[in-house]
Amino acid sequence: MLQATLSRTLGLIVLLGIVIVLFFSSLAFGQTTIPFSTTWEAITNYNPDNTDHMIIGTSRLTRAIIALVIGMNLAIAGIFVQTLTRNPLAAPDLVGVNSGAIFFIVLAITWFDVQSLMHYMWFAFLGATVAGVLVFFLSSIGRDGMTPIKVILAGTALSALFISLTQGLLVIDEQSIQTVLFWMSGSVAGRDLDMLLPVLPYILLALIISLFIGKAMNIFSSGDDVAKSLGQNVGLLKVVMGVLIIILAGGSVAIVGSVGFIGLIVPHMAKGLVGMDYRWMIPYGALLGAALLLAADVVARFIIAPQEVPIGVMTALIGGPFFIYLARKGVSKQ
């Protein structure tokens, strides 16, 4: 037991080191490559008259911080969604968060003529929250309360509804398509820390709570009946996980748009490293998610240089084959 704890702790330290290296790589690499020594100087002794320092301070640092936070958010939200639905192919967008956020952005553009990225963020966060609340409300109706299959059905139905409404609004106002596509593809470029700061307290609180419910999730994963027999308030835990999903995934969509597959891939990576112990899966997932999104953002800068591939496209290129692998693996087991 002690050896397993030590090895998992060492694994966390290694992952943290990888995240730090990728964070500095995000600051150093791009159209203008900046030496790591200069990157460190820009952080410790910023000089606004130095061009390299200014590039890091005005754009790359913000970009790296947002990628770090969003990667953690989506990964942990994915763990919660897969646990709540007991579906290894589930992801945060399954509960309608992405489609709800996009619909509210389109609504803001077409009906209220909103042009500010900051206002888009608040509309997106509102849409994600409304979608999440509706899903968990609808899936709780009935004598048996919230069940995995009802969450999936409610999320799928609401996603289809929001997508249809979004398409209807875009048909009415075709001029908004370019703006919406920019958000739907997902990107950390062009975002400002002012977009992250208003929701950061909620995100930090959600991340802290996530680290402390691992033991309860271990019991919950044994099944509702077993968990209830052990004295666990299953209903309350489901509500807590639902709220955390809305804050983490909804806040992420509100800031960077639709970035898929992080919430699908990372829970399986964490499970492969530490097994089904959520006390370790959650911190491992947070670091893996941050590393994956930082790496995707760095690679996205070079594929079609000097242009950039949206980070949502990069995660789809990584996650698509993985999803097919999981689906085939599931089918073969049946």
Short mmCIF file of C-alpha atoms in Angstrom, two decimals:
data_model
loop_
_atom_site.label_atom_id
_atom_site.label_comp_id
_atom_site.label_asym_id
_atom_site.label_seq_id
_atom_site.Cartn_x
_atom_site.Cartn_y
_atom_site.Cartn_z
CA MET A 1 0.00 0.00 0.00
CA LEU A 2 2.79 2.41 0.93
CA GLN A 3 4.70 1.51 -2.23
CA ALA A 4 1.63 2.20 -4.38
CA THR A 5 1.15 5.58 -2.68
CA LEU A 6 4.78 6.50 -3.22
CA SER A 7 4.69 5.49 -6.89
CA ARG A 8 1.49 7.48 -7.49
CA THR A 9 2.96 10.51 -5.71
CA LEU A 10 6.07 10.23 -7.87
CA GLY A 11 3.83 10.01 -10.93
CA LEU A 12 2.10 13.25 -9.91
CA ILE A 13 5.47 14.98 -9.53
CA VAL A 14 6.55 13.78 -12.99
CA LEU A 15 3.26 14.96 -14.51
CA LEU A 16 3.66 18.33 -12.81
CA GLY A 17 7.13 18.61 -14.32
CA ILE A 18 5.72 17.82 -17.78
CA VAL A 19 3.03 20.48 -17.36
CA ILE A 20 5.67 23.06 -16.37
CA VAL A 21 7.81 22.21 -19.41
CA LEU A 22 4.78 22.45 -21.72
CA PHE A 23 3.74 25.73 -20.10
CA PHE A 24 7.15 27.27 -20.84
CA SER A 25 7.05 25.74 -24.33
CA SER A 26 3.77 27.56 -24.89
CA LEU A 27 5.53 30.79 -23.95
CA ALA A 28 8.60 30.11 -26.09
CA PHE A 29 7.29 28.65 -29.36
CA GLY A 30 5.24 30.29 -32.09
CA GLN A 31 5.83 32.46 -35.15
CA THR A 32 8.68 33.97 -33.15
CA THR A 33 10.72 31.42 -31.21
CA ILE A 34 12.01 32.77 -27.90
CA PRO A 35 14.82 31.07 -25.90
CA PHE A 36 13.80 29.51 -22.60
CA SER A 37 16.26 31.75 -20.77
CA THR A 38 14.55 34.83 -22.18
CA THR A 39 11.18 33.33 -21.33
CA TRP A 40 12.23 32.94 -17.71
CA GLU A 41 13.53 36.51 -17.65
CA ALA A 42 10.20 37.76 -19.00
CA ILE A 43 8.43 36.19 -16.02
CA THR A 44 10.91 37.07 -13.29
CA ASN A 45 12.15 40.44 -14.56
CA TYR A 46 9.70 41.78 -17.15
CA ASN A 47 11.00 44.56 -19.38
CA PRO A 48 8.28 46.23 -21.51
CA ASP A 49 10.95 47.62 -23.84
CA ASN A 50 12.13 44.11 -24.77
CA THR A 51 10.22 42.78 -27.80
CA ASP A 52 10.40 39.14 -26.68
CA HIS A 53 9.19 40.08 -23.20
CA MET A 54 6.33 42.05 -24.71
CA ILE A 55 5.24 39.10 -26.90
CA ILE A 56 5.13 36.85 -23.84
CA GLY A 57 3.48 39.39 -21.56
CA THR A 58 0.81 40.59 -23.96
CA SER A 59 -0.33 37.34 -25.57
CA ARG A 60 1.46 34.08 -24.85
CA LEU A 61 1.31 34.16 -21.05
CA THR A 62 -2.45 34.71 -21.09
CA ARG A 63 -2.85 31.98 -23.69
CA ALA A 64 -0.83 29.48 -21.68
CA ILE A 65 -2.69 30.22 -18.44
CA ILE A 66 -6.07 29.80 -20.13
CA ALA A 67 -5.01 26.52 -21.80
CA LEU A 68 -3.74 25.24 -18.44
CA VAL A 69 -6.97 26.05 -16.57
CA ILE A 70 -9.33 24.89 -19.35
CA GLY A 71 -7.46 21.60 -19.76
CA MET A 72 -7.87 20.88 -16.05
CA ASN A 73 -11.54 21.87 -16.12
CA LEU A 74 -12.51 19.69 -19.09
CA ALA A 75 -10.57 16.68 -17.81
CA ILE A 76 -12.16 16.71 -14.36
CA ALA A 77 -15.60 17.42 -15.84
CA GLY A 78 -15.10 14.38 -18.07
CA ILE A 79 -14.34 12.19 -15.05
CA PHE A 80 -17.54 13.37 -13.38
CA VAL A 81 -19.69 12.85 -16.49
CA GLN A 82 -18.40 9.32 -17.07
CA THR A 83 -18.90 8.49 -13.39
CA LEU A 84 -22.38 10.01 -13.21
CA THR A 85 -23.61 8.34 -16.40
CA ARG A 86 -21.53 5.17 -15.90
CA ASN A 87 -20.69 5.46 -19.58
CA PRO A 88 -17.00 5.29 -20.65
CA LEU A 89 -17.84 7.03 -23.94
CA ALA A 90 -19.50 10.01 -22.23
CA ALA A 91 -18.06 13.53 -22.27
CA PRO A 92 -19.12 16.96 -20.96
CA ASP A 93 -20.78 17.89 -24.25
CA LEU A 94 -23.10 14.89 -23.77
CA VAL A 95 -25.03 16.79 -21.10
CA GLY A 96 -25.81 19.63 -23.50
CA VAL A 97 -23.29 22.11 -22.10
CA ASN A 98 -21.57 22.92 -25.41
CA SER A 99 -24.74 23.17 -27.49
CA GLY A 100 -26.47 25.29 -24.85
CA ALA A 101 -23.53 27.71 -24.69
CA ILE A 102 -23.30 28.03 -28.47
CA PHE A 103 -27.05 28.62 -28.79
CA PHE A 104 -26.94 31.47 -26.28
CA ILE A 105 -23.98 33.04 -28.10
CA VAL A 106 -25.88 32.91 -31.39
CA LEU A 107 -28.91 34.35 -29.61
CA ALA A 108 -26.78 37.20 -28.26
CA ILE A 109 -25.36 37.96 -31.71
CA THR A 110 -28.53 37.69 -33.78
CA TRP A 111 -31.11 39.16 -31.37
CA PHE A 112 -29.11 41.52 -29.16
CA ASP A 113 -26.31 42.49 -31.59
CA VAL A 114 -23.63 41.68 -28.99
CA GLN A 115 -20.09 42.13 -30.36
CA SER A 116 -17.86 41.90 -27.27
CA LEU A 117 -15.96 38.70 -26.46
CA MET A 118 -16.55 39.43 -22.77
CA HIS A 119 -20.32 39.54 -23.34
CA TYR A 120 -20.12 36.37 -25.43
CA MET A 121 -18.49 34.68 -22.45
CA TRP A 122 -21.31 35.58 -20.07
CA PHE A 123 -23.98 34.49 -22.55
CA ALA A 124 -22.11 31.22 -23.12
CA PHE A 125 -21.80 30.57 -19.40
CA LEU A 126 -25.49 31.30 -18.95
CA GLY A 127 -26.37 28.94 -21.79
CA ALA A 128 -24.18 26.17 -20.39
CA THR A 129 -25.75 26.61 -16.97
CA VAL A 130 -29.31 26.57 -18.34
CA ALA A 131 -28.57 23.44 -20.39
CA GLY A 132 -26.97 21.63 -17.46
CA VAL A 133 -29.77 22.51 -15.06
CA LEU A 134 -32.41 21.38 -17.57
CA VAL A 135 -30.65 18.07 -18.16
CA PHE A 136 -30.36 17.25 -14.48
CA PHE A 137 -33.90 18.44 -13.79
CA LEU A 138 -35.39 16.33 -16.57
CA SER A 139 -33.33 13.29 -15.64
CA SER A 140 -34.52 13.56 -12.00
CA ILE A 141 -38.22 13.36 -12.88
CA GLY A 142 -39.85 10.07 -11.90
CA ARG A 143 -39.92 7.73 -8.95
CA ASP A 144 -36.45 6.30 -9.57
CA GLY A 145 -34.88 9.77 -9.67
CA MET A 146 -31.76 10.53 -11.66
CA THR A 147 -30.37 7.50 -13.49
CA PRO A 148 -27.45 7.23 -15.95
CA ILE A 149 -29.67 6.38 -18.92
CA LYS A 150 -32.02 9.29 -18.16
CA VAL A 151 -29.09 11.74 -17.97
CA ILE A 152 -27.84 10.54 -21.36
CA LEU A 153 -31.29 10.69 -22.97
CA ALA A 154 -32.03 14.15 -21.55
CA GLY A 155 -28.61 15.46 -22.60
CA THR A 156 -28.92 14.05 -26.12
CA ALA A 157 -32.44 15.45 -26.56
CA LEU A 158 -31.50 18.93 -25.31
CA SER A 159 -28.32 18.97 -27.42
CA ALA A 160 -30.37 18.17 -30.51
CA LEU A 161 -32.87 20.90 -29.58
CA PHE A 162 -30.20 23.56 -29.03
CA ILE A 163 -28.40 22.60 -32.27
CA SER A 164 -31.65 22.89 -34.23
CA LEU A 165 -32.44 26.27 -32.69
CA THR A 166 -28.89 27.46 -33.42
CA GLN A 167 -29.17 26.43 -37.06
CA GLY A 168 -32.52 28.18 -37.30
CA LEU A 169 -31.06 31.45 -36.00
CA LEU A 170 -28.09 31.23 -38.36
CA VAL A 171 -30.41 30.72 -41.33
CA ILE A 172 -32.19 33.94 -40.36
CA ASP A 173 -28.92 35.87 -39.88
CA GLU A 174 -26.23 34.41 -42.16
CA GLN A 175 -23.83 37.27 -41.40
CA SER A 176 -23.23 35.81 -37.93
CA ILE A 177 -21.91 32.47 -39.21
CA GLN A 178 -18.24 33.52 -39.26
CA THR A 179 -18.33 34.78 -35.67
CA VAL A 180 -20.08 31.64 -34.44
CA LEU A 181 -17.74 29.29 -36.32
CA PHE A 182 -14.80 30.98 -34.56
CA TRP A 183 -16.39 30.10 -31.22
CA MET A 184 -17.59 26.63 -32.21
CA SER A 185 -14.13 25.55 -33.38
CA GLY A 186 -12.63 26.39 -29.98
CA SER A 187 -9.53 28.53 -29.50
CA VAL A 188 -7.33 29.93 -26.75
CA ALA A 189 -5.91 32.53 -29.13
CA GLY A 190 -7.20 36.07 -28.83
CA ARG A 191 -8.60 35.49 -25.36
CA ASP A 192 -7.85 37.90 -22.57
CA LEU A 193 -7.36 37.23 -18.87
CA ASP A 194 -10.35 39.51 -18.31
CA MET A 195 -12.47 36.68 -19.71
CA LEU A 196 -11.07 34.19 -17.21
CA LEU A 197 -10.95 36.31 -14.07
CA PRO A 198 -14.74 36.77 -13.56
CA VAL A 199 -15.37 33.00 -13.49
CA LEU A 200 -12.02 32.02 -11.95
CA PRO A 201 -13.27 32.06 -8.31
CA TYR A 202 -16.07 29.62 -9.20
CA ILE A 203 -13.68 27.42 -11.16
CA LEU A 204 -11.11 27.34 -8.33
CA LEU A 205 -13.82 26.46 -5.81
CA ALA A 206 -15.05 23.67 -8.08
CA LEU A 207 -11.51 22.33 -8.51
CA ILE A 208 -10.92 22.32 -4.75
CA ILE A 209 -14.21 20.53 -4.05
CA SER A 210 -13.35 18.01 -6.77
CA LEU A 211 -10.19 17.02 -4.92
CA PHE A 212 -12.14 16.23 -1.75
CA ILE A 213 -14.97 14.04 -3.11
CA GLY A 214 -12.79 11.24 -4.48
CA LYS A 215 -13.55 8.92 -1.56
CA ALA A 216 -17.30 9.45 -1.95
CA MET A 217 -17.01 8.76 -5.69
CA ASN A 218 -15.21 5.48 -4.95
CA ILE A 219 -18.24 4.35 -2.97
CA PHE A 220 -20.67 5.70 -5.58
CA SER A 221 -18.93 3.77 -8.36
CA SER A 222 -19.93 0.52 -6.62
CA GLY A 223 -23.57 1.22 -7.54
CA ASP A 224 -26.45 3.15 -6.02
CA ASP A 225 -27.70 0.27 -3.89
CA VAL A 226 -24.28 -0.48 -2.42
CA ALA A 227 -23.58 3.21 -1.81
CA LYS A 228 -26.94 3.69 -0.05
CA SER A 229 -26.35 0.62 2.09
CA LEU A 230 -23.06 2.17 3.21
CA GLY A 231 -24.90 5.31 4.30
CA GLN A 232 -24.01 7.55 1.37
CA ASN A 233 -26.42 10.27 0.28
CA VAL A 234 -26.38 9.28 -3.39
CA GLY A 235 -28.80 11.99 -4.49
CA LEU A 236 -26.72 14.76 -2.94
CA LEU A 237 -23.52 13.44 -4.51
CA LYS A 238 -25.17 13.37 -7.95
CA VAL A 239 -26.28 16.96 -7.52
CA VAL A 240 -22.78 18.01 -6.45
CA MET A 241 -21.23 16.29 -9.46
CA GLY A 242 -23.83 17.89 -11.72
CA VAL A 243 -23.07 21.38 -10.39
CA LEU A 244 -19.33 20.80 -10.76
CA ILE A 245 -19.82 19.68 -14.38
CA ILE A 246 -21.79 22.84 -15.15
CA ILE A 247 -19.15 25.11 -13.56
CA LEU A 248 -16.08 23.38 -15.00
CA ALA A 249 -17.34 22.50 -18.47
CA GLY A 250 -19.67 25.48 -18.78
CA GLY A 251 -17.00 27.92 -17.70
CA SER A 252 -14.57 26.37 -20.20
CA VAL A 253 -16.96 26.66 -23.13
CA ALA A 254 -17.73 30.22 -22.12
CA ILE A 255 -14.06 31.20 -22.33
CA VAL A 256 -12.61 29.23 -25.26
CA GLY A 257 -15.61 27.84 -27.10
CA SER A 258 -16.23 24.19 -27.94
CA VAL A 259 -13.14 22.06 -27.26
CA GLY A 260 -14.02 18.40 -27.48
CA PHE A 261 -12.47 15.07 -26.55
CA ILE A 262 -10.36 16.24 -23.57
CA GLY A 263 -13.17 15.10 -21.28
CA LEU A 264 -13.35 11.80 -23.15
CA ILE A 265 -9.66 10.93 -23.42
CA VAL A 266 -8.21 12.03 -20.10
CA PRO A 267 -10.41 9.92 -17.74
CA HIS A 268 -9.20 6.79 -19.54
CA MET A 269 -5.58 7.93 -19.40
CA ALA A 270 -5.86 8.61 -15.66
CA LYS A 271 -7.63 5.30 -15.10
CA GLY A 272 -4.84 3.50 -16.94
CA LEU A 273 -2.24 5.08 -14.66
CA VAL A 274 -3.88 4.81 -11.22
CA GLY A 275 -6.90 2.53 -11.63
CA MET A 276 -10.40 3.33 -10.40
CA ASP A 277 -9.36 5.21 -7.26
CA TYR A 278 -10.89 8.67 -7.74
CA ARG A 279 -8.74 10.13 -4.98
CA TRP A 280 -5.87 9.77 -7.46
CA MET A 281 -7.78 9.88 -10.75
CA ILE A 282 -8.92 13.46 -10.22
CA PRO A 283 -5.48 15.06 -9.58
CA TYR A 284 -3.93 12.90 -12.29
CA GLY A 285 -6.72 13.88 -14.66
CA ALA A 286 -6.24 17.58 -13.91
CA LEU A 287 -2.53 17.47 -14.79
CA LEU A 288 -3.08 15.22 -17.84
CA GLY A 289 -5.78 17.56 -19.14
CA ALA A 290 -3.57 20.60 -18.69
CA ALA A 291 -0.64 18.87 -20.41
CA LEU A 292 -2.78 17.66 -23.32
CA LEU A 293 -4.33 21.06 -24.06
CA LEU A 294 -1.01 22.90 -23.70
CA ALA A 295 0.65 20.41 -26.07
CA ALA A 296 -2.23 20.67 -28.57
CA ASP A 297 -1.99 24.47 -28.52
CA VAL A 298 1.76 24.43 -29.18
CA VAL A 299 1.47 21.94 -32.07
CA ALA A 300 -1.47 23.88 -33.55
CA ARG A 301 0.86 26.84 -34.18
CA PHE A 302 3.10 24.93 -36.62
CA ILE A 303 0.84 22.66 -38.72
CA ILE A 304 -0.17 25.34 -41.23
CA ALA A 305 2.24 28.11 -40.19
CA PRO A 306 2.04 31.09 -40.25
CA GLN A 307 -1.67 30.40 -39.73
CA GLU A 308 -2.91 28.44 -36.71
CA VAL A 309 -5.21 25.46 -36.44
CA PRO A 310 -8.01 26.07 -33.88
CA ILE A 311 -7.25 24.09 -30.77
CA GLY A 312 -10.67 22.43 -30.96
CA VAL A 313 -9.65 20.95 -34.30
CA MET A 314 -6.39 19.68 -32.80
CA THR A 315 -8.13 17.93 -29.92
CA ALA A 316 -10.58 16.40 -32.41
CA LEU A 317 -7.69 15.04 -34.48
CA ILE A 318 -6.30 13.42 -31.33
CA GLY A 319 -9.60 12.33 -29.83
CA GLY A 320 -11.37 11.03 -32.93
CA PRO A 321 -9.20 7.91 -33.37
CA PHE A 322 -9.26 7.35 -29.60
CA PHE A 323 -13.07 7.45 -29.59
CA ILE A 324 -13.17 4.89 -32.42
CA TYR A 325 -10.76 2.69 -30.47
CA LEU A 326 -12.92 2.87 -27.34
CA ALA A 327 -16.10 2.16 -29.31
CA ARG A 328 -14.54 -0.89 -31.02
CA LYS A 329 -13.15 -2.09 -27.71
CA GLY A 330 -16.59 -1.79 -26.12
CA VAL A 331 -18.23 -3.63 -28.99
CA SER A 332 -15.69 -6.41 -28.87
CA LYS A 333 -16.30 -6.92 -25.14
CA GLN A 334 -19.99 -7.33 -25.75
#
